[in-house]
């Protein structure tokens, strides 16, 4: 079993989860406990909100309090009160909290957090493990390393009698961390990154991820995070955004979610600009329309398997999921046959069934949106649809779907769907250069992509042509568009995919500090005159 980076120095990671293994039993017991005790109370509440389970949409996993502007204002006050003592702690002591939290998540809370994400986000056991456990642990452990590495960036020259140094201060104010449903690791990382740098944060997790997010918050508390440093505020986005964006003390927004929402946040910051004590930093990772470009020299079996994983694992709800593919005509019959033969073998069901490849999409809105694309493709004369069944009688289940289109600008080639739908455009083998142009110009996004080829000249040409088409790109006998690992592939995109500040790297930590240049002089000034003023 290959290891996953270095998140667990003494453990195999991710766990193998072979049938009957202790790891599987522990997750299974936690799964059964969650099912039998749902809905639990994640946060004390006077006005109850429900976090539903989408594998069975008539059930809920937990309840929490409905957000009000008053709650958010109190949280801002609480965070600012905690700020001075937290930012005055040495970096090593702040990092110790997150390193301890990583140890707790790797051991005591591992099965619990995986079961929570399986139940709450309809992730399979493997998808839960590589997200909620492994990637969160990696973010916290590598985060300590990245933060410390900033202090190695120091002036290289000192005049005689002078000591120059850089201090990496936290921002002035609080950070608003707004996190998505689809990756609990992102939910943990968005408040943790600024907090490790000495900031305080208000954390609003997506309503669909509250149960797992509360476990993360509890782990940080048990690891020694002082009260008030992270304010945990699950609930609706509107009262949270309106209150935080109008606060004079807003220092930064750390966001992962839709492009539309990020555009709205950015516009609101602009409207309130004269009200802020400092210019807020905006760090965001948003949508994607991620591609696989296949060259005629590609390994066909590798393309088939990589594309199925990239497009359909976790129901296509990864921001990096493979959503469009360009295939040369000479390879298309074999690729189409390979994909269509494998699709019926992908089991769709409850994550409690450990042999399931896929679960349900996250909610009714997602189900209606994704099924709408499938319905329209079935009616379009330019499209052929393989798969494409859907059923919402119990959960929001959608079959993996492949649309083949003769129109490279068809809506499912351009628009983010965020579901298990792959659209394929077949090009003439001698039109590879034109196809790269199509790939670059078809959509507004630029998050991830992959080029499949075995010709080094082709790879180099494609990387240059697609220079601004993706913030993360793979090539050769390649990985799919998904699967970036903390410490190995810093993640982020540009254009309408975000600010490309590369989570999983030191660059992102720099965004949440305000460097101060310090010059310390050890020699007294004995005169006010300069050498040029000396008389002859």
XYZ file of C-alpha atoms in Angstrom:
536
model
C 0.000 0.000 0.000
C 1.582 3.327 -1.011
C 1.847 6.041 1.586
C 0.144 9.439 1.367
C 2.817 12.122 1.791
C 4.191 12.236 5.353
C 1.091 12.982 7.387
C 1.564 9.965 9.694
C 5.191 9.129 10.260
C 4.432 5.948 12.181
C 1.252 4.849 10.432
C 0.362 3.738 6.954
C -1.764 6.534 5.559
C -4.318 6.439 4.138
C -5.449 3.282 5.893
C -5.984 0.304 3.634
C -9.464 -0.558 4.940
C -9.369 -4.147 3.758
C -12.586 -6.040 4.379
C -12.703 -7.096 8.027
C -9.757 -4.948 9.105
C -9.839 -3.168 12.453
C -9.964 0.212 10.709
C -13.124 -0.764 8.842
C -14.751 -2.049 12.012
C -14.041 1.169 13.880
C -15.514 3.318 11.115
C -18.474 0.951 10.832
C -19.232 1.224 14.541
C -19.073 5.013 14.378
C -21.332 4.946 11.304
C -23.939 2.818 13.106
C -23.772 5.077 16.174
C -24.383 8.167 14.042
C -27.330 6.539 12.280
C -28.944 5.456 15.545
C -28.380 8.761 17.384
C -29.200 11.219 14.594
C -29.996 14.021 14.718
C -27.426 14.970 17.351
C -27.078 18.526 18.595
C -23.926 20.011 17.092
C -24.390 23.474 18.607
C -26.655 24.718 21.399
C -29.676 26.371 19.864
C -32.822 28.276 20.620
C -33.847 28.386 16.950
C -33.233 24.943 15.443
C -31.693 24.240 12.017
C -31.184 20.773 10.540
C -28.163 19.317 8.752
C -29.703 16.628 6.530
C -28.305 13.309 5.375
C -28.505 13.156 1.599
C -28.209 9.409 1.240
C -31.640 9.364 2.876
C -33.026 12.885 2.594
C -35.843 12.319 5.100
C -33.260 12.022 7.888
C -30.979 14.569 9.562
C -27.516 14.148 11.007
C -27.517 17.055 13.484
C -29.124 20.325 14.525
C -27.590 23.743 15.124
C -28.599 27.294 15.910
C -29.894 29.637 13.225
C -27.457 32.519 12.719
C -28.494 36.082 13.496
C -26.563 39.352 13.067
C -26.366 39.608 16.867
C -24.622 36.239 17.136
C -22.102 37.272 14.486
C -21.433 40.641 16.156
C -20.836 38.893 19.486
C -18.440 36.505 17.762
C -16.471 39.408 16.274
C -16.154 40.962 19.725
C -15.088 37.637 21.223
C -12.463 37.035 18.565
C -10.955 40.507 18.917
C -10.741 40.064 22.705
C -8.782 36.837 22.199
C -6.490 38.336 19.564
C -3.762 40.014 21.628
C -2.854 37.022 23.770
C -2.932 34.662 20.778
C -0.796 36.781 18.446
C 1.747 37.318 21.220
C 2.368 33.581 21.528
C 5.562 32.470 19.764
C 4.962 30.709 16.460
C 6.252 27.399 17.832
C 3.617 27.452 20.577
C 0.840 28.247 18.119
C 2.076 25.489 15.822
C 2.077 23.040 18.734
C -1.714 23.320 18.926
C -2.133 22.210 15.313
C 0.481 19.471 15.569
C -1.347 18.113 18.614
C -4.653 18.351 16.738
C -3.123 16.377 13.855
C -2.071 13.635 16.274
C -5.569 13.491 17.762
C -7.192 13.293 14.343
C -4.762 10.593 13.212
C -5.678 8.395 16.176
C -8.503 9.098 18.620
C -10.865 10.877 16.212
C -9.988 9.217 12.909
C -12.866 6.742 12.702
C -15.325 9.289 14.078
C -14.485 12.003 11.556
C -14.592 9.555 8.648
C -18.007 8.235 9.688
C -19.302 11.792 10.026
C -18.252 12.736 6.495
C -19.639 9.501 5.091
C -22.995 10.234 6.702
C -23.076 13.987 6.135
C -21.488 14.342 2.685
C -22.320 10.885 1.266
C -18.634 10.089 0.780
C -17.424 6.536 0.439
C -15.026 5.279 3.075
C -11.986 5.886 0.858
C -13.076 9.392 -0.120
C -13.764 10.235 3.532
C -10.358 8.973 4.626
C -8.324 10.912 2.051
C -10.270 14.085 2.886
C -11.385 14.351 6.500
C -8.481 12.457 8.017
C -5.460 12.471 5.714
C -5.674 15.873 4.057
C -6.657 17.660 7.263
C -3.691 16.089 9.045
C -1.445 17.114 6.167
C -2.714 20.696 6.227
C -1.975 21.009 9.945
C 1.445 19.322 9.909
C 2.716 20.903 6.729
C 1.183 24.203 7.857
C 3.546 24.360 10.807
C 6.444 23.759 8.419
C 5.247 26.375 5.916
C 4.701 29.027 8.598
C 8.169 28.484 10.025
C 9.699 28.647 6.556
C 8.531 32.252 6.187
C 10.874 33.300 8.973
C 13.787 32.052 6.884
C 13.049 34.869 4.420
C 15.327 37.485 5.971
C 17.512 40.320 4.647
C 20.794 38.980 3.344
C 22.838 42.143 3.988
C 23.593 44.105 7.154
C 25.682 47.277 7.397
C 28.348 47.391 10.067
C 26.655 47.855 13.425
C 23.149 47.201 12.049
C 20.836 44.191 12.446
C 18.064 43.899 9.835
C 15.252 41.413 10.197
C 11.707 40.691 9.039
C 8.803 40.032 11.370
C 5.726 38.301 9.974
C 2.930 39.868 11.964
C -0.700 38.772 11.863
C -3.192 41.016 10.121
C -4.962 43.748 12.054
C -8.544 42.657 12.717
C -10.263 39.296 12.134
C -10.438 36.836 9.233
C -13.746 35.625 7.820
C -13.435 31.950 6.803
C -16.306 30.667 4.652
C -15.955 26.982 3.826
C -17.666 24.515 1.443
C -19.542 21.263 1.952
C -17.425 19.056 -0.250
C -14.081 18.863 1.579
C -13.866 18.905 5.358
C -10.098 19.335 5.004
C -10.729 22.664 3.281
C -13.177 23.505 6.048
C -10.442 22.877 8.597
C -7.711 24.626 6.623
C -9.420 27.925 5.828
C -9.626 29.118 9.461
C -6.462 27.249 10.511
C -4.121 28.932 8.018
C -4.690 32.505 9.258
C -4.946 31.384 12.892
C -1.561 29.650 12.755
C -0.107 32.987 11.620
C -1.471 34.652 14.776
C -4.841 35.845 13.493
C -8.303 35.195 14.892
C -11.068 33.858 12.666
C -14.810 33.566 12.341
C -15.545 30.195 10.750
C -18.794 29.645 8.888
C -18.921 26.080 7.575
C -21.461 25.097 4.943
C -24.776 24.052 6.471
C -24.359 20.622 4.891
C -21.062 19.975 6.700
C -21.813 21.149 10.241
C -21.467 17.787 11.984
C -17.956 17.077 10.731
C -16.900 20.713 11.123
C -17.938 20.643 14.790
C -15.730 17.596 15.335
C -12.800 19.513 13.821
C -13.536 22.454 16.124
C -13.678 20.125 19.143
C -10.365 18.512 18.153
C -8.686 21.937 18.002
C -10.151 22.835 21.389
C -8.873 19.591 22.912
C -5.471 20.294 21.367
C -5.253 23.556 23.316
C -6.617 26.269 21.027
C -7.612 29.119 23.375
C -11.256 30.077 23.642
C -12.344 32.739 21.183
C -9.503 32.375 18.673
C -11.800 30.540 16.251
C -15.466 31.457 16.495
C -17.569 28.555 15.166
C -20.677 29.917 13.420
C -22.641 27.357 11.388
C -25.717 28.610 9.607
C -26.970 30.619 6.683
C -24.506 32.690 4.724
C -26.467 35.942 4.450
C -26.429 37.153 8.093
C -22.807 36.028 8.419
C -21.609 37.759 5.253
C -23.564 40.968 5.784
C -22.323 41.410 9.340
C -18.676 40.483 8.786
C -18.289 42.468 5.561
C -19.647 45.615 7.201
C -17.311 45.395 10.187
C -14.462 47.959 10.219
C -12.255 45.222 11.686
C -12.458 42.863 8.706
C -8.867 41.962 7.797
C -9.367 39.189 5.256
C -11.801 36.794 3.651
C -10.687 33.187 3.163
C -13.202 31.491 0.899
C -13.897 28.317 -1.019
C -17.168 27.995 -2.896
C -18.939 29.140 -6.018
C -17.678 31.868 -8.327
C -21.005 33.683 -8.013
C -20.772 33.920 -4.228
C -17.135 35.040 -4.329
C -18.031 37.740 -6.860
C -20.743 38.925 -4.465
C -18.338 39.023 -1.519
C -15.761 40.947 -3.556
C -18.369 43.485 -4.661
C -19.544 43.987 -1.082
C -15.984 44.559 0.116
C -15.613 47.192 -2.597
C -18.779 48.962 -1.477
C -17.533 49.069 2.127
C -13.918 49.936 1.347
C -13.922 53.354 2.999
C -15.281 51.797 6.199
C -12.381 49.428 6.862
C -9.408 50.123 9.102
C -7.185 48.293 6.602
C -7.575 46.977 3.072
C -8.985 43.437 3.440
C -7.178 40.546 1.784
C -9.412 38.353 -0.387
C -8.221 34.791 -0.886
C -10.597 32.538 -2.782
C -10.815 29.235 -4.610
C -13.978 28.978 -6.682
C -15.362 27.035 -9.645
C -13.763 24.901 -12.308
C -14.469 23.322 -15.683
C -11.626 20.869 -15.578
C -10.352 19.075 -18.646
C -8.627 15.986 -19.936
C -6.929 16.542 -23.297
C -5.996 13.227 -24.905
C -3.315 13.037 -27.606
C -3.102 10.213 -30.126
C 0.034 8.889 -28.343
C -1.790 8.447 -25.020
C -2.126 5.158 -23.129
C -5.803 4.304 -23.699
C -6.406 2.136 -20.628
C -4.803 4.751 -18.422
C -7.018 7.455 -19.930
C -10.141 5.362 -19.308
C -9.394 4.601 -15.664
C -8.114 8.083 -14.862
C -11.145 9.736 -16.431
C -13.650 7.536 -14.597
C -12.025 8.357 -11.283
C -11.621 12.024 -12.119
C -15.187 12.512 -13.322
C -17.279 10.298 -11.060
C -15.693 9.697 -7.647
C -17.549 11.638 -4.954
C -20.302 12.118 -7.532
C -18.256 14.686 -9.462
C -18.545 17.149 -6.570
C -14.862 17.999 -6.343
C -13.925 21.452 -7.574
C -11.217 19.675 -9.582
C -13.497 16.953 -11.015
C -12.994 16.075 -14.673
C -15.924 17.671 -16.476
C -14.875 17.870 -20.142
C -12.630 15.727 -22.319
C -11.117 16.160 -25.779
C -10.385 12.853 -27.545
C -8.774 12.179 -30.951
C -11.024 10.390 -33.409
C -8.603 7.480 -33.797
C -8.769 6.608 -30.080
C -12.418 7.405 -29.425
C -13.944 3.966 -30.216
C -11.650 2.233 -27.698
C -12.049 4.950 -25.059
C -15.828 5.062 -25.429
C -16.105 1.289 -25.238
C -13.873 1.173 -22.164
C -15.803 3.848 -20.282
C -19.286 2.573 -21.179
C -18.332 -0.970 -20.158
C -17.050 0.157 -16.764
C -19.831 2.612 -15.846
C -22.434 -0.075 -15.003
C -19.876 -1.703 -12.704
C -19.663 1.405 -10.491
C -21.873 0.666 -7.502
C -24.028 3.567 -6.332
C -25.374 3.373 -2.798
C -25.036 4.273 0.845
C -21.478 4.967 2.028
C -22.227 2.394 4.730
C -21.874 -0.158 1.936
C -18.102 -0.237 1.786
C -18.028 -1.561 -1.783
C -19.906 1.486 -3.152
C -17.992 3.706 -5.591
C -20.463 6.611 -5.406
C -23.104 8.042 -3.096
C -25.724 10.763 -3.479
C -25.304 14.375 -4.566
C -25.492 16.868 -1.742
C -29.029 18.300 -1.885
C -32.225 18.877 -3.835
C -30.832 21.943 -5.575
C -27.809 19.988 -6.808
C -30.019 17.099 -7.918
C -32.296 19.389 -9.920
C -29.377 21.265 -11.491
C -27.450 18.157 -12.555
C -30.493 16.232 -13.763
C -31.488 19.322 -15.760
C -28.238 19.175 -17.740
C -28.835 15.482 -18.424
C -32.419 16.052 -19.586
C -31.401 18.834 -21.953
C -28.551 16.757 -23.392
C -30.932 13.882 -24.087
C -33.124 16.288 -26.054
C -30.251 17.968 -27.943
C -29.557 16.842 -31.533
C -25.844 17.505 -30.962
C -25.535 15.115 -28.007
C -25.488 11.406 -27.265
C -25.931 10.337 -23.632
C -24.590 7.186 -21.953
C -25.922 6.476 -18.474
C -27.863 9.421 -17.122
C -30.504 7.818 -14.904
C -31.448 9.594 -11.663
C -33.720 8.861 -8.691
C -34.673 11.052 -5.718
C -37.187 8.716 -4.072
C -34.916 8.093 -1.069
C -31.670 9.978 -1.640
C -30.420 12.296 -4.367
C -28.821 9.636 -6.548
C -27.557 10.307 -10.081
C -25.969 7.689 -12.303
C -22.558 8.481 -13.829
C -23.274 10.142 -17.155
C -21.184 10.649 -20.287
C -22.396 13.149 -22.885
C -20.755 13.047 -26.317
C -21.290 16.261 -28.255
C -20.471 17.499 -31.740
C -20.652 21.088 -30.463
C -17.460 22.099 -28.586
C -19.350 25.092 -27.147
C -22.318 23.087 -25.870
C -23.438 24.192 -22.393
C -22.013 21.167 -20.577
C -18.612 21.877 -22.174
C -18.677 25.446 -20.823
C -20.550 25.525 -17.527
C -19.660 24.079 -14.147
C -22.116 21.272 -13.331
C -20.694 19.900 -10.059
C -22.109 16.439 -10.534
C -21.293 13.065 -12.124
C -21.443 14.319 -15.712
C -18.577 14.152 -18.228
C -18.879 15.763 -21.661
C -16.671 14.558 -24.520
C -15.754 16.305 -27.763
C -14.100 14.157 -30.437
C -11.579 15.973 -32.644
C -9.744 15.056 -35.830
C -6.263 13.749 -35.052
C -4.575 16.485 -37.092
C -6.463 19.218 -35.183
C -4.590 18.888 -31.879
C -3.319 22.483 -31.944
C -6.809 23.837 -32.655
C -8.190 21.627 -29.889
C -5.816 23.182 -27.370
C -7.127 26.590 -28.456
C -10.681 25.338 -27.880
C -9.762 24.037 -24.453
C -8.267 27.394 -23.496
C -11.083 29.607 -24.740
C -14.252 27.578 -24.146
C -14.802 28.410 -20.481
C -14.141 31.205 -18.000
C -12.497 28.887 -15.471
C -8.848 27.893 -15.050
C -8.524 25.441 -12.187
C -7.228 21.968 -13.129
C -6.576 19.826 -16.164
C -4.536 16.970 -17.551
C -2.799 16.224 -20.841
C -2.400 12.558 -21.762
C 0.484 11.929 -24.167
C 3.737 10.002 -24.378
C 5.523 12.364 -26.756
C 7.700 14.820 -24.810
C 7.513 17.409 -27.584
C 3.713 17.248 -27.522
C 3.682 17.626 -23.751
C 5.930 20.676 -23.833
C 3.858 22.248 -26.606
C 0.599 21.622 -24.731
C 1.930 23.046 -21.471
C 2.907 26.252 -23.246
C -0.391 26.564 -25.123
C -2.341 25.917 -21.912
C -0.171 28.218 -19.788
C -3.131 30.121 -18.323
C -5.802 27.444 -18.775
C -5.257 25.733 -15.422
C -3.546 26.495 -12.143
C -2.854 22.777 -11.680
C -2.047 20.637 -14.710
C -0.776 17.088 -15.149
C 0.927 15.477 -18.111
C 2.552 12.335 -19.575
C 1.356 8.900 -18.268
C -0.606 11.070 -16.023
C -2.769 11.519 -13.059
C -6.276 12.806 -13.562
C -7.437 16.389 -12.988
C -8.167 15.552 -9.330
C -5.860 14.416 -6.553
C -3.596 17.299 -5.486
C -1.711 16.463 -2.290
C -0.613 18.951 0.369
C 3.134 19.485 0.214
C 3.366 17.976 -3.270
C 1.005 19.907 -5.560
C 0.023 23.345 -4.201
C -3.574 23.890 -5.285
C -5.401 26.827 -6.847
C -6.557 28.346 -10.111
C -6.912 31.735 -11.770
C -9.381 33.474 -14.084
C -12.833 32.753 -12.597
C -11.436 29.884 -10.540
C -9.990 32.085 -7.817
C -7.030 34.124 -6.673
C -4.524 31.258 -7.156
C -2.884 31.695 -3.763
C -2.040 27.997 -3.683
C -3.328 26.286 -0.564
C -0.943 23.618 0.614
C 2.043 25.929 0.211
C 3.868 28.672 2.096
C 2.465 31.212 -0.364
C -0.999 30.987 1.178
C 0.353 31.592 4.687
C 2.072 34.754 3.499
C -1.340 36.128 2.520
C -2.391 36.176 6.166
C 0.516 38.081 7.607
C 1.622 41.691 7.456
C 5.431 41.767 7.243
C 7.289 44.340 9.313
C 10.855 45.338 8.479
C 12.960 46.009 11.595
C 16.306 47.805 11.544
C 18.250 47.804 14.805
C 21.289 50.091 15.067
C 24.076 49.437 17.597
C 26.344 52.440 16.945
C 25.533 55.965 18.179
C 25.436 58.797 15.630
C 28.269 61.170 16.478
C 27.625 63.947 13.947
C 24.903 65.328 11.640
C 27.170 66.163 8.714
C 27.834 63.959 5.678
C 31.243 63.315 4.024
C 30.303 65.485 1.035
C 29.925 68.452 3.378
C 33.547 68.409 4.499
C 35.459 71.619 3.676
C 38.676 71.383 1.662
